[in-house]
mmCIF file of C-alpha atoms in Angstrom:
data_model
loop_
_atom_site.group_PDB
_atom_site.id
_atom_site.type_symbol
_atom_site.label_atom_id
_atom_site.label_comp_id
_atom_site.label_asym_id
_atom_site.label_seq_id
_atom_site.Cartn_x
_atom_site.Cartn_y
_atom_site.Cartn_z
ATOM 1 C CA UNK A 29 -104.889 143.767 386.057
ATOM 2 C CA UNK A 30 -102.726 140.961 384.552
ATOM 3 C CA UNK A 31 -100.755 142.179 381.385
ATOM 4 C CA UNK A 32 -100.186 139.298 379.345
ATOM 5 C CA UNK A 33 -96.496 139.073 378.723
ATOM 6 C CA UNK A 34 -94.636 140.035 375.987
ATOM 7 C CA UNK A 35 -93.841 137.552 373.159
ATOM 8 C CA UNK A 36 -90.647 137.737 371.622
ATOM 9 C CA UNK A 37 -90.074 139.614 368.892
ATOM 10 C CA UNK A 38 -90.231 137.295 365.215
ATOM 11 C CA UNK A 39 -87.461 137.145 362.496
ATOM 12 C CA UNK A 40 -89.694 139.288 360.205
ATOM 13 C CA UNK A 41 -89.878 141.640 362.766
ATOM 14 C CA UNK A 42 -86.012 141.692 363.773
ATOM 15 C CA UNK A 43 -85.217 142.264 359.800
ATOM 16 C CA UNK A 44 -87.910 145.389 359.991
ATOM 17 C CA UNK A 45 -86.099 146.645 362.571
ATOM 18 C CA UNK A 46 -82.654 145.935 360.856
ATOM 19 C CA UNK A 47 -83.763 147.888 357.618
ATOM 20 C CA UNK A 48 -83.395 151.656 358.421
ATOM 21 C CA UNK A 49 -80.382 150.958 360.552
ATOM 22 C CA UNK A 50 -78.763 150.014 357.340
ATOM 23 C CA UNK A 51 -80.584 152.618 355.016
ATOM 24 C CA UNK A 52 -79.142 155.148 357.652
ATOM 25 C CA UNK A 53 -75.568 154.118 357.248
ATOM 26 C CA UNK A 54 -75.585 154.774 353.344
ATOM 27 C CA UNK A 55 -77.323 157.721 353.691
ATOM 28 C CA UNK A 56 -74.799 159.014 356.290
ATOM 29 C CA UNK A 57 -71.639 158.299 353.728
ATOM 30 C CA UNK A 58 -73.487 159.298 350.458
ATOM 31 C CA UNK A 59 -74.399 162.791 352.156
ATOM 32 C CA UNK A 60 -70.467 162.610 353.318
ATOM 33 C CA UNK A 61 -68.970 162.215 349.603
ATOM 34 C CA UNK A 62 -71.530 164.653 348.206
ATOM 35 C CA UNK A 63 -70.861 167.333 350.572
ATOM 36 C CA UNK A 64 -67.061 167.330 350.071
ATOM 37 C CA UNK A 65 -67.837 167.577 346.268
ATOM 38 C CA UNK A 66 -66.982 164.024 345.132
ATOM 39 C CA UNK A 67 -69.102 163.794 342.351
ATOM 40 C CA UNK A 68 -68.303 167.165 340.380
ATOM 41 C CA UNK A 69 -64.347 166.292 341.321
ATOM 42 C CA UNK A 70 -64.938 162.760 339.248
ATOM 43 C CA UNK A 71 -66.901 164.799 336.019
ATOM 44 C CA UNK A 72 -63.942 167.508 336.137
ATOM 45 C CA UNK A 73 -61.143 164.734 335.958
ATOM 46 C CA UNK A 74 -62.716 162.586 333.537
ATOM 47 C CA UNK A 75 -63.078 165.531 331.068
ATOM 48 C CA UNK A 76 -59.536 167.100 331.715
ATOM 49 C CA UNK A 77 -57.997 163.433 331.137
ATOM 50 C CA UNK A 78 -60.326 163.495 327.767
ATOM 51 C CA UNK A 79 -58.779 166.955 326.691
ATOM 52 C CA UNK A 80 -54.804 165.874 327.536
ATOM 53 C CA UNK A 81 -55.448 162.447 325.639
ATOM 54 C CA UNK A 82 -56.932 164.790 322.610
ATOM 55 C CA UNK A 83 -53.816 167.285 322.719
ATOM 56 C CA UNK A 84 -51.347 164.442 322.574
ATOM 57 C CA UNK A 85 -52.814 163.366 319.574
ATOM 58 C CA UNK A 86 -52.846 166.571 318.070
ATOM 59 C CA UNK A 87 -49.350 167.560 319.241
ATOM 60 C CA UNK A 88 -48.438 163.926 317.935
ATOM 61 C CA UNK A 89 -49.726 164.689 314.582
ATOM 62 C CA UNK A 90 -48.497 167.877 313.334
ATOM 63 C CA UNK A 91 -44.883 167.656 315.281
ATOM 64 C CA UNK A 92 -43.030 165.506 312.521
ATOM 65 C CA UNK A 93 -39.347 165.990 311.563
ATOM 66 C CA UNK A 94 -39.281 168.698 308.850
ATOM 67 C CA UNK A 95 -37.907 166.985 305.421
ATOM 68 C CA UNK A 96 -34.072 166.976 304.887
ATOM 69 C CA UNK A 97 -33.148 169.833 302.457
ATOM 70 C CA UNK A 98 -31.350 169.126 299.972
ATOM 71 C CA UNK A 99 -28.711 172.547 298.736
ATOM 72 C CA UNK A 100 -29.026 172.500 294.988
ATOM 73 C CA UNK A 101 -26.370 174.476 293.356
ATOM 74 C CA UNK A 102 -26.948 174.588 289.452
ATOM 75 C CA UNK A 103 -23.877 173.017 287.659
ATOM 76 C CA UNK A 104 -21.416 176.073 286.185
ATOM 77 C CA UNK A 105 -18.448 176.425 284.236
ATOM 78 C CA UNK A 106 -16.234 175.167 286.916
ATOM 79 C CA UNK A 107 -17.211 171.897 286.426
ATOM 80 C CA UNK A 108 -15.510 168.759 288.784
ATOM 81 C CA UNK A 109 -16.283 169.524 291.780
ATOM 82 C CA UNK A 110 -18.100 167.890 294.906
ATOM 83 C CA UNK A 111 -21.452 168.942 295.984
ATOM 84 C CA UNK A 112 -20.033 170.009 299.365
ATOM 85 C CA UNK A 113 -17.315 171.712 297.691
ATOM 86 C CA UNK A 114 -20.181 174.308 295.436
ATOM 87 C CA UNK A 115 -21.973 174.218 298.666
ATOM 88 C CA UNK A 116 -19.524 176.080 300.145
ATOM 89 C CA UNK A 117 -18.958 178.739 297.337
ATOM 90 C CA UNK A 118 -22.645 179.089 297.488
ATOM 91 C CA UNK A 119 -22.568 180.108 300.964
ATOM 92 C CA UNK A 120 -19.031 182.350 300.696
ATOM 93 C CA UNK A 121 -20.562 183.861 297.972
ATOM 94 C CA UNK A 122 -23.904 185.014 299.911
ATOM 95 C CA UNK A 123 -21.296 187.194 302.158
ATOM 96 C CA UNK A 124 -19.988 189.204 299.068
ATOM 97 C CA UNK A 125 -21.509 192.112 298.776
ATOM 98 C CA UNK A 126 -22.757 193.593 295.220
ATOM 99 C CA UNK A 127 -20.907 196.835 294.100
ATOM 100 C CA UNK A 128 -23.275 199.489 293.744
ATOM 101 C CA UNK A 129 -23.342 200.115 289.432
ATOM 102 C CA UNK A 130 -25.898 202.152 287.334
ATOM 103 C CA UNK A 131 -28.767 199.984 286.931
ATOM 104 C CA UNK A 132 -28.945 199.746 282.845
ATOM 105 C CA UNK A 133 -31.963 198.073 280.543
ATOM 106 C CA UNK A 134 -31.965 194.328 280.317
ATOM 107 C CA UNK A 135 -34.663 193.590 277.866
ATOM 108 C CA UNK A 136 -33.977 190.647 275.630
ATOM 109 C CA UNK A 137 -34.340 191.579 272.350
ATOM 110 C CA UNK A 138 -31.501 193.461 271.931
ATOM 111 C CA UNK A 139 -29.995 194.752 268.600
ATOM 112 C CA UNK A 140 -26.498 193.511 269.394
ATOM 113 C CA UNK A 141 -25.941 189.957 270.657
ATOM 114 C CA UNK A 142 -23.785 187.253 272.085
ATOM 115 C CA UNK A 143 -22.849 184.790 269.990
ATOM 116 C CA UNK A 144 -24.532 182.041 271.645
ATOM 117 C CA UNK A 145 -27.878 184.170 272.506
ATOM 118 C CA UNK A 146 -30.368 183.847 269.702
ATOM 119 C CA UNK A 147 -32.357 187.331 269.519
ATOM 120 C CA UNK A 148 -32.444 190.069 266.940
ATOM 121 C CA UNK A 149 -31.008 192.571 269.850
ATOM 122 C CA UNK A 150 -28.449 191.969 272.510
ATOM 123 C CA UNK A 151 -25.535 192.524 274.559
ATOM 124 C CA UNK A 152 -22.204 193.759 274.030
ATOM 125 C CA UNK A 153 -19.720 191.187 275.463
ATOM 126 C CA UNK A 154 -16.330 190.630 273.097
ATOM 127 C CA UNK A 155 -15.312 194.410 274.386
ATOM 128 C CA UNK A 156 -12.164 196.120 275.691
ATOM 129 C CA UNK A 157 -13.970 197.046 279.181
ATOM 130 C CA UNK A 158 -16.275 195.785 281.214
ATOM 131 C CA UNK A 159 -17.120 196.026 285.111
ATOM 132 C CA UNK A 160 -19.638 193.651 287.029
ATOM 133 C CA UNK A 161 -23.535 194.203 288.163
ATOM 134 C CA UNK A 162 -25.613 192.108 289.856
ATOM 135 C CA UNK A 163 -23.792 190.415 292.607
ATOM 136 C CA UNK A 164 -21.712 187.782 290.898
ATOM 137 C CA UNK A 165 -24.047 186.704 287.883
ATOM 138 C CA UNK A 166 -22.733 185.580 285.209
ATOM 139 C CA UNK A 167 -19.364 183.267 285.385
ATOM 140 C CA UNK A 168 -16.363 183.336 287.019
ATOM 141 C CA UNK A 169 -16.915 186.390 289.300
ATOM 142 C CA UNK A 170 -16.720 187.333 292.908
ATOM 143 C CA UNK A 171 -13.697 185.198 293.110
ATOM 144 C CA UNK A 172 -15.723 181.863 292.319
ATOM 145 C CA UNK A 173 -14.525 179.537 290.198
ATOM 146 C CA UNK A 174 -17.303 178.658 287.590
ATOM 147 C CA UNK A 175 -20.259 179.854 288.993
ATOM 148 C CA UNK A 176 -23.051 180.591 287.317
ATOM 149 C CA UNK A 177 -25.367 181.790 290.230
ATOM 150 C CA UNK A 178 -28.646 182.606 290.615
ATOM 151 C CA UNK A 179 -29.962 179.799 287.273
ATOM 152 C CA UNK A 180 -26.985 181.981 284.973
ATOM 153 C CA UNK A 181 -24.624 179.469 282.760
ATOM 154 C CA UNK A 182 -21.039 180.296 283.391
ATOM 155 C CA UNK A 183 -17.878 179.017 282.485
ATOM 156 C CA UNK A 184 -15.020 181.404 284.124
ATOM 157 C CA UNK A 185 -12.111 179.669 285.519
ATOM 158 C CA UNK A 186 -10.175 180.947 288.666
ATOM 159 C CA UNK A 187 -10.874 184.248 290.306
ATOM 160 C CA UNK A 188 -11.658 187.718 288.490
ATOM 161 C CA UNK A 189 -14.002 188.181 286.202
ATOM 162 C CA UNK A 190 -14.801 185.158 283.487
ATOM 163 C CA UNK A 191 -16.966 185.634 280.187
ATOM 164 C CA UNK A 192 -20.300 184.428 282.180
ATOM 165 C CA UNK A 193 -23.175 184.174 279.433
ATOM 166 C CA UNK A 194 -25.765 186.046 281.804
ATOM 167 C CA UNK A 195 -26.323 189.637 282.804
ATOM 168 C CA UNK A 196 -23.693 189.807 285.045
ATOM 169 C CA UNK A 197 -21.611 192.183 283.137
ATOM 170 C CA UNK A 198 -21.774 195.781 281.598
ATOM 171 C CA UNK A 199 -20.092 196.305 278.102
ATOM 172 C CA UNK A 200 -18.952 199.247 277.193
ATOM 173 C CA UNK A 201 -18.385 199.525 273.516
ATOM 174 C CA UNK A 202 -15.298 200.988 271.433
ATOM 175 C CA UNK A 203 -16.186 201.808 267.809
ATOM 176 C CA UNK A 204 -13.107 202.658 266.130
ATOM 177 C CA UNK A 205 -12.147 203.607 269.695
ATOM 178 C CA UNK A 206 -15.251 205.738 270.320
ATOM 179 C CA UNK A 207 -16.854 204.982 273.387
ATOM 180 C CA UNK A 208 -20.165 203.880 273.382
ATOM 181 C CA UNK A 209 -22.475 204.543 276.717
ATOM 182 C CA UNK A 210 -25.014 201.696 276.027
ATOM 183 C CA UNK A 211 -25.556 198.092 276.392
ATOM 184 C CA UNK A 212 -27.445 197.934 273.178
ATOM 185 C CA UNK A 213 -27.377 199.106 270.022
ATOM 186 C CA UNK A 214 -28.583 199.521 266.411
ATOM 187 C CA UNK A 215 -26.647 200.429 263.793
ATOM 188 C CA UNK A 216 -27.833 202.134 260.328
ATOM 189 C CA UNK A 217 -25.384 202.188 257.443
ATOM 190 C CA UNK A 218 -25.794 204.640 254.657
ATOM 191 C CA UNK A 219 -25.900 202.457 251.197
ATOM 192 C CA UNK A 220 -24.852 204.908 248.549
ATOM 193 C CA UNK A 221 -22.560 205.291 246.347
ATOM 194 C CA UNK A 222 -20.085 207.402 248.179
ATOM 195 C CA UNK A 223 -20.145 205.043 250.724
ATOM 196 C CA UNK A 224 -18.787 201.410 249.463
ATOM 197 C CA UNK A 225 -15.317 201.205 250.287
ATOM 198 C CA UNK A 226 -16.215 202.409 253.836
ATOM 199 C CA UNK A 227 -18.958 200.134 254.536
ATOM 200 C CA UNK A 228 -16.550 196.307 254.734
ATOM 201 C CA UNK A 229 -14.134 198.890 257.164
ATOM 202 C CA UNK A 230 -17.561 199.396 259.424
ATOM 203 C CA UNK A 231 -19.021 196.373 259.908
ATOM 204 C CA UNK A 232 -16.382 193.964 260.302
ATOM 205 C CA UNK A 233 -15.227 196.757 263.252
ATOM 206 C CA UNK A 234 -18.876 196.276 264.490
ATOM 207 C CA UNK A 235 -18.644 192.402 264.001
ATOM 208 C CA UNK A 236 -15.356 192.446 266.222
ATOM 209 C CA UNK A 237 -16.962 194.399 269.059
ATOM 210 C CA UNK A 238 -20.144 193.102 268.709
ATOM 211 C CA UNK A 239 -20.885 190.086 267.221
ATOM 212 C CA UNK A 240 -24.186 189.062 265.730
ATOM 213 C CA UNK A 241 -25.023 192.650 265.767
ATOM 214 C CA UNK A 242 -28.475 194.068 264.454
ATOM 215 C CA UNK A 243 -27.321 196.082 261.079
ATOM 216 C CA UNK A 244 -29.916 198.042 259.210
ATOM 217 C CA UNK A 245 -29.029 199.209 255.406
ATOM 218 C CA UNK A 246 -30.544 202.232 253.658
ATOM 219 C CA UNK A 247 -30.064 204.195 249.917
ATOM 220 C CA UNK A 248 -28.653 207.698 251.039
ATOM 221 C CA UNK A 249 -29.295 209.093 254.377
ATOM 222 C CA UNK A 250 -31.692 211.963 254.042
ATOM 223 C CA UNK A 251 -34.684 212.799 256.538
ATOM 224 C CA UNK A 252 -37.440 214.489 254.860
ATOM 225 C CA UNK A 253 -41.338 214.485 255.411
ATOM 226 C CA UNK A 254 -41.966 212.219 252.147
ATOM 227 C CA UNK A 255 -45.014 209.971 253.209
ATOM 228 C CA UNK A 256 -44.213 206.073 252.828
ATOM 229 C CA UNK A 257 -46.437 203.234 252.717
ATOM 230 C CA UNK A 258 -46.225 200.490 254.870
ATOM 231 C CA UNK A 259 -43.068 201.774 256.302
ATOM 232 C CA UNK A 260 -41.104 199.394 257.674
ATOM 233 C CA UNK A 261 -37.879 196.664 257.468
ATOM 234 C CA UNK A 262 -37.033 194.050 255.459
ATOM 235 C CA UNK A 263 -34.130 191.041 255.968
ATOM 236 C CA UNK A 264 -31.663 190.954 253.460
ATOM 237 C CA UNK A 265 -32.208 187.540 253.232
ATOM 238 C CA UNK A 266 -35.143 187.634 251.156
ATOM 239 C CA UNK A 267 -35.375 187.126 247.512
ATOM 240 C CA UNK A 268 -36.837 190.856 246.873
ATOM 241 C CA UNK A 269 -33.509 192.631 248.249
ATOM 242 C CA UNK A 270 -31.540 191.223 245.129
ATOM 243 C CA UNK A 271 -33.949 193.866 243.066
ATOM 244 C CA UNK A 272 -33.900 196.270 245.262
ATOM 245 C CA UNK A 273 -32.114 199.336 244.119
ATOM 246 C CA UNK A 274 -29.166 199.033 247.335
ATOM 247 C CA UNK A 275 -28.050 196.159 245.059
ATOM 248 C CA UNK A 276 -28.702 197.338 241.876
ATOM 249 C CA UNK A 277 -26.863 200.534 242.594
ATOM 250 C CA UNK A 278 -24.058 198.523 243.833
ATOM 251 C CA UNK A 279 -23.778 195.936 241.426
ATOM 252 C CA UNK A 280 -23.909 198.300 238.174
ATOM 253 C CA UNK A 281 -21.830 200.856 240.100
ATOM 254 C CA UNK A 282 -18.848 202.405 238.257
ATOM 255 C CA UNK A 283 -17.173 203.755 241.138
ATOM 256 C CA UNK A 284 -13.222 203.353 240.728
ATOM 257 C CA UNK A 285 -12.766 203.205 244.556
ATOM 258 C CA UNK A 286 -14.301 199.515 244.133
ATOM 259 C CA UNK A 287 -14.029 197.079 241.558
ATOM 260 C CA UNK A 288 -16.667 194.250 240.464
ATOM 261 C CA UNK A 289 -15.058 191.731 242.512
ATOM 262 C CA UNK A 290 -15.380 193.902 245.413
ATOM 263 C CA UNK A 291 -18.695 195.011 245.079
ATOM 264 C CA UNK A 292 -19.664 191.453 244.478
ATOM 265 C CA UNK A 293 -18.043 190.599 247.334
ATOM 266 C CA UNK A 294 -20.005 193.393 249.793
ATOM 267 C CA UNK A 295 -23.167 192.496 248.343
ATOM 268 C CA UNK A 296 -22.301 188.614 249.492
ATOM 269 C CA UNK A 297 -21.477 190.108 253.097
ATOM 270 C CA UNK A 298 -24.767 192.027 253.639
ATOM 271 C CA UNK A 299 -27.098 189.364 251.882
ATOM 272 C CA UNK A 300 -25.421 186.159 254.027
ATOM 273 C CA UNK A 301 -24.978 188.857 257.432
ATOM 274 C CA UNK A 302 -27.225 187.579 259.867
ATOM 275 C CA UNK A 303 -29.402 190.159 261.906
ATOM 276 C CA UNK A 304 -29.003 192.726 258.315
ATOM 277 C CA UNK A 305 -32.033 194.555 257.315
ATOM 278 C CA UNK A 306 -32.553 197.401 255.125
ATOM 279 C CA UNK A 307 -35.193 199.674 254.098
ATOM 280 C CA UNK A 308 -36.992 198.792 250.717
ATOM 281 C CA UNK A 309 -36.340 201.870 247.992
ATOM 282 C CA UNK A 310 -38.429 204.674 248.441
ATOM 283 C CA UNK A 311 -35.896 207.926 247.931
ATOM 284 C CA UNK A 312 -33.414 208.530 250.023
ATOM 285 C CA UNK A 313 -35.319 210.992 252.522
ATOM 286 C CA UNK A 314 -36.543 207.304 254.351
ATOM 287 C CA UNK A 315 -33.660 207.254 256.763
ATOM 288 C CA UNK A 316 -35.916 207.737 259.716
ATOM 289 C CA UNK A 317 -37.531 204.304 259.323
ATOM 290 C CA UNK A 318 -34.321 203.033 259.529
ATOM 291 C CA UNK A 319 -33.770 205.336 262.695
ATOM 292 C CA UNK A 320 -36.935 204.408 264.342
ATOM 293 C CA UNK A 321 -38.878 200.968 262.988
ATOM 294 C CA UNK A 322 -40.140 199.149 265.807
ATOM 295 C CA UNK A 323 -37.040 196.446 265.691
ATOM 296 C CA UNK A 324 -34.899 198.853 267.348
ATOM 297 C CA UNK A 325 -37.515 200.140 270.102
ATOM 298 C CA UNK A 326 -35.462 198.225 273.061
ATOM 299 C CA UNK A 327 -31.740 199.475 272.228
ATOM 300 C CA UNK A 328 -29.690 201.810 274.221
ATOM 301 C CA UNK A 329 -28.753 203.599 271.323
ATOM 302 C CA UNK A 330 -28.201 203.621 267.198
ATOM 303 C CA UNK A 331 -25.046 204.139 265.417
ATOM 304 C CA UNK A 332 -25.579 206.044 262.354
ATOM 305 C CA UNK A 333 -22.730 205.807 260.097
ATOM 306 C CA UNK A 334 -23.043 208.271 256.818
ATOM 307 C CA UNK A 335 -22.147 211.253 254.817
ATOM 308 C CA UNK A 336 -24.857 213.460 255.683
ATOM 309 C CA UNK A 337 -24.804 214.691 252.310
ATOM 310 C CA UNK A 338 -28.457 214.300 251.717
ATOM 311 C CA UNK A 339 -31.524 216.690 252.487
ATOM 312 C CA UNK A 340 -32.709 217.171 255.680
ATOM 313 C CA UNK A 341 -36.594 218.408 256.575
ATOM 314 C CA UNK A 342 -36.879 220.266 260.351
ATOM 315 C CA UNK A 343 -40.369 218.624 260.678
ATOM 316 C CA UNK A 344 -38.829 214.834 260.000
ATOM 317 C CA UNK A 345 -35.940 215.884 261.979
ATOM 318 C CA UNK A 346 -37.966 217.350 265.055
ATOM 319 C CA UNK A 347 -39.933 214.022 265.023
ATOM 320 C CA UNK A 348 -37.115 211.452 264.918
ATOM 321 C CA UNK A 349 -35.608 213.428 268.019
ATOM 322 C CA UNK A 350 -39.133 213.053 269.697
ATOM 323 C CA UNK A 351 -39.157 209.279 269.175
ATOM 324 C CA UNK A 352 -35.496 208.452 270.159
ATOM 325 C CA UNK A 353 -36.202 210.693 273.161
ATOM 326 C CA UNK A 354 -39.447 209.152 274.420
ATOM 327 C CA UNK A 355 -37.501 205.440 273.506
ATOM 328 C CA UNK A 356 -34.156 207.008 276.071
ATOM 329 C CA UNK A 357 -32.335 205.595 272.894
ATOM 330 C CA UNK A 358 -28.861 207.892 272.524
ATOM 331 C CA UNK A 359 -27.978 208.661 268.877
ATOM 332 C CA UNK A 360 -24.055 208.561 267.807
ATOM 333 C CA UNK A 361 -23.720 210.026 264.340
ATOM 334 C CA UNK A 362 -20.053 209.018 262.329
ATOM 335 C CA UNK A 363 -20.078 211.331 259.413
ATOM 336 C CA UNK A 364 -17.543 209.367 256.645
ATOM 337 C CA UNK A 365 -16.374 212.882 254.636
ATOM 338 C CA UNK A 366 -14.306 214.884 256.618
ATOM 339 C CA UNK A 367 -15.846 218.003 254.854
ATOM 340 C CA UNK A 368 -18.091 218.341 257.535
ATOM 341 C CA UNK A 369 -15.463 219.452 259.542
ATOM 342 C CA UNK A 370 -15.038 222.406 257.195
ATOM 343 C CA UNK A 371 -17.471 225.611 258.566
ATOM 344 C CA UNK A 372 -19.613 226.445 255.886
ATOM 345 C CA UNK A 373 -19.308 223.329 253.343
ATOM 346 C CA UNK A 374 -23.246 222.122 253.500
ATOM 347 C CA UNK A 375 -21.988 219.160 254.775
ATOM 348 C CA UNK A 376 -21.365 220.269 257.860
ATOM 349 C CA UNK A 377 -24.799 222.568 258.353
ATOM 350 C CA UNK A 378 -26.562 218.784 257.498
ATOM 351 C CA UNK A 379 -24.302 217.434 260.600
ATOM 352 C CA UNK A 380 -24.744 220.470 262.778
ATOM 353 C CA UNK A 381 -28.513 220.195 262.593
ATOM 354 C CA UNK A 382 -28.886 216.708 263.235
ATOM 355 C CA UNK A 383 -26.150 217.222 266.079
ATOM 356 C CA UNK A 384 -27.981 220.121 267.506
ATOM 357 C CA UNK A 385 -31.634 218.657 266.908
ATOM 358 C CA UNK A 386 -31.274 214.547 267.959
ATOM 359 C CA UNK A 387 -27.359 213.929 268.717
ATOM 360 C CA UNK A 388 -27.176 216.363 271.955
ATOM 361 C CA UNK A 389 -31.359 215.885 272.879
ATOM 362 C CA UNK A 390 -30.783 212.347 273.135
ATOM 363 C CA UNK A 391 -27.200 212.500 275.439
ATOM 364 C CA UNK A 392 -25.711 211.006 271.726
ATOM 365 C CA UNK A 393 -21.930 212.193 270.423
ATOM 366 C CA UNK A 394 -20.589 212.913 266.908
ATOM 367 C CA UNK A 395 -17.746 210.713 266.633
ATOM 368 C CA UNK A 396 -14.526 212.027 264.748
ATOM 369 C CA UNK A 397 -12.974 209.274 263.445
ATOM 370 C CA UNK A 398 -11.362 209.734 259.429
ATOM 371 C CA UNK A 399 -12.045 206.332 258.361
ATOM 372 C CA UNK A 400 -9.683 207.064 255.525
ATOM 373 C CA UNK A 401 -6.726 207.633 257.389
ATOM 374 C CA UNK A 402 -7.878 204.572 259.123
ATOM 375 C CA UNK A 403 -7.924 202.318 255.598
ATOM 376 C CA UNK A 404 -4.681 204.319 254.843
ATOM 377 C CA UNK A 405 -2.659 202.545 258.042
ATOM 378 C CA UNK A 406 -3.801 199.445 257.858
ATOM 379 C CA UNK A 407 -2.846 199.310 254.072
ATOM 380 C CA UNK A 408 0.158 200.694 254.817
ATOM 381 C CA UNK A 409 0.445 197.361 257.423
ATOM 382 C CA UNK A 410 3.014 194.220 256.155
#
């Protein structure tokens, strides 16, 4: 059998052949790269590179250098000096540390006031002792030199303890060298009479301990349960106090103890006085709106200068001592007659009621002080 021989093989047919030879070697590296995980590996690094690029932005974005602070240190008394130089007392001061004081009321409308602090009731400042609160406010303490820390004015000089006009400092008044154990007070002047030639003697003594002080004027000083209307004070600036019967009394008065000019010249003082109210006329059992009229509701306490020589009712009495008491107000009582001092003259059963009922409830004192001797020395005086 002849077998016709074989014809070699055609281009097309050498390219056929060619084909899965080729086919097979991609096959054989792609089934390499995939089985070693080459394609998961590329996805994980492109999306970690994605999440860095992301947090440098972020952490590029809110890491900024934090503004330069600038130490403000409000200008004091001291006055002249560098910014570094306050700096530094700023910062000694910091280290000093507060003395530990009785914490005491700082409302602002107190009845006796610095001269330089307009309200109808404030501090006590122009007195013979004084100690510091509050961690050097106020001027001049601590050892600073014009401070005024913590948004205070001051203007003390050197070290110690300068006349800061802030809170920095607890008065302690002296009337007539009495002491006084509050911060702020009220005082309420008996208007009778009996009472003239003592009354220039009391207020300028309040004036020079005090200044600017809250004084409240009433006819006699009884306390009885006589119903009032429209209770309530009045400044002695107004026209109607010329007619009321204070002045009248004391303008048509007789008494030999003051003359016309004098009297003329008291009724000047209490009508010009700033801060001087009084009670209009309605008897002299009123006192206790004097005593307890909502102008004095933020003092300390109430100086109540008289002669007790009026009457006194236990229900009036019972509820001024319920007021002051429920106000913490302290009342000091300064009766002007030294009767009272005599056991069983009726002035002193008026005192010794009103001592036993408001003066000791409240944590008050009766002060003993003879005004009259007092106007005797200073007469006596070249």
């Amino acid at each position: 059998m002849n077998v016709p021989p074989l014809s070699p093989p055609t281009e097309e047919a050498s390219a056929a052949a060619e084909v899965p030879s080729a086919e097979s070697a991609v096959a054989v590296r792609s089934s390499w790269w995939q089985r070693i995980g080459g394609g998961s590996l590329t996805v994980s690094l492109l999306i970690h590179a994605l999440v860095i690029l992301i947090a440098i932005l972020i952490v590029r974005t809110v890491i900024t250098n934090p503004p330069e602070t600038i130490d403000f240190l409000p200008g004091g008394g001291g006055g002249g000096k560098s910014s570094e130089a306050r700096m530094a007392e700023k910062r000694r001061a910091a280290t000093v540390t507060a003395p530990r004081m009785r914490t005491v009321s700082a409302a602002s409308n107190a009845a006796v006031s610095l001269p330089d602090i307009q309200t109808s009731l404030s501090d006590f400042t122009a007195l013979s002792q004084a100690a510091p609160v509050g961690g050097g406010m106020g001027g001049g303490s601590g050892g600073l030199r014009g401070s005024g820390s913590g948004g205070l004015m001051g203007n003390g000089q050197g070290s110690g303890f300068g006349p800061g006009k802030g809170s920095g400092f607890v008065s302690i008044p002296l009337i007539f060298g009495q002491k006084i154990d509050a911060r702020r007070m009220a005082v309420v002047l008996d208007m009778s009479s009996s009472m003239y030639t003592f009354l220039p003697i009391v207020i300028k003594e309040v004036d020079k301990v005090a200044p600017g002080s809250m004084v409240v004027l009433h006819y006699g000083c009884g306390l009885t349960d006589n119903a009032v209307s429209n209770p309530g004070l009045e400044s002695t600036s107004a026209k109607g106090f010329e007619k009321d019967r204070i002045i009248t009394s004391l303008l048509e008065s007789q008494t030999a103890a003051m003359n016309q000019r004098e009297r003329e010249a008291l009724f000047s003082l209490v009508k010009k006085r700033p801060k001087t109210f009084y009670v209009p006329s309605s008897g002299v059992g009123s006192t206790w709106i004097a005593l307890t009229d909502e102008k004095l509701k933020d003092v300390d306490a109430i100086y109540w200068f008289a002669d007790f020589a009026d009457g006194l009712a236990k229900d009036r009495v019972e509820e001024v001592s319920r007021k002051l008491r429920g106000r913490k107000q302290k009342l000091y009582i300064h009766p002007s007659n030294p009767k009272w001092l005599e056991p069983g003259d009726p002035l002193a059963a008026n005192v010794a009621m009103v001592d036993g009922q408001i003066v000791q409830a409240t944590g008050g004192k009766v002060l003993k002080v003879d005004l009259k001797k007092e106007a005797a020395a200073k007469d006596d005086k070249p």
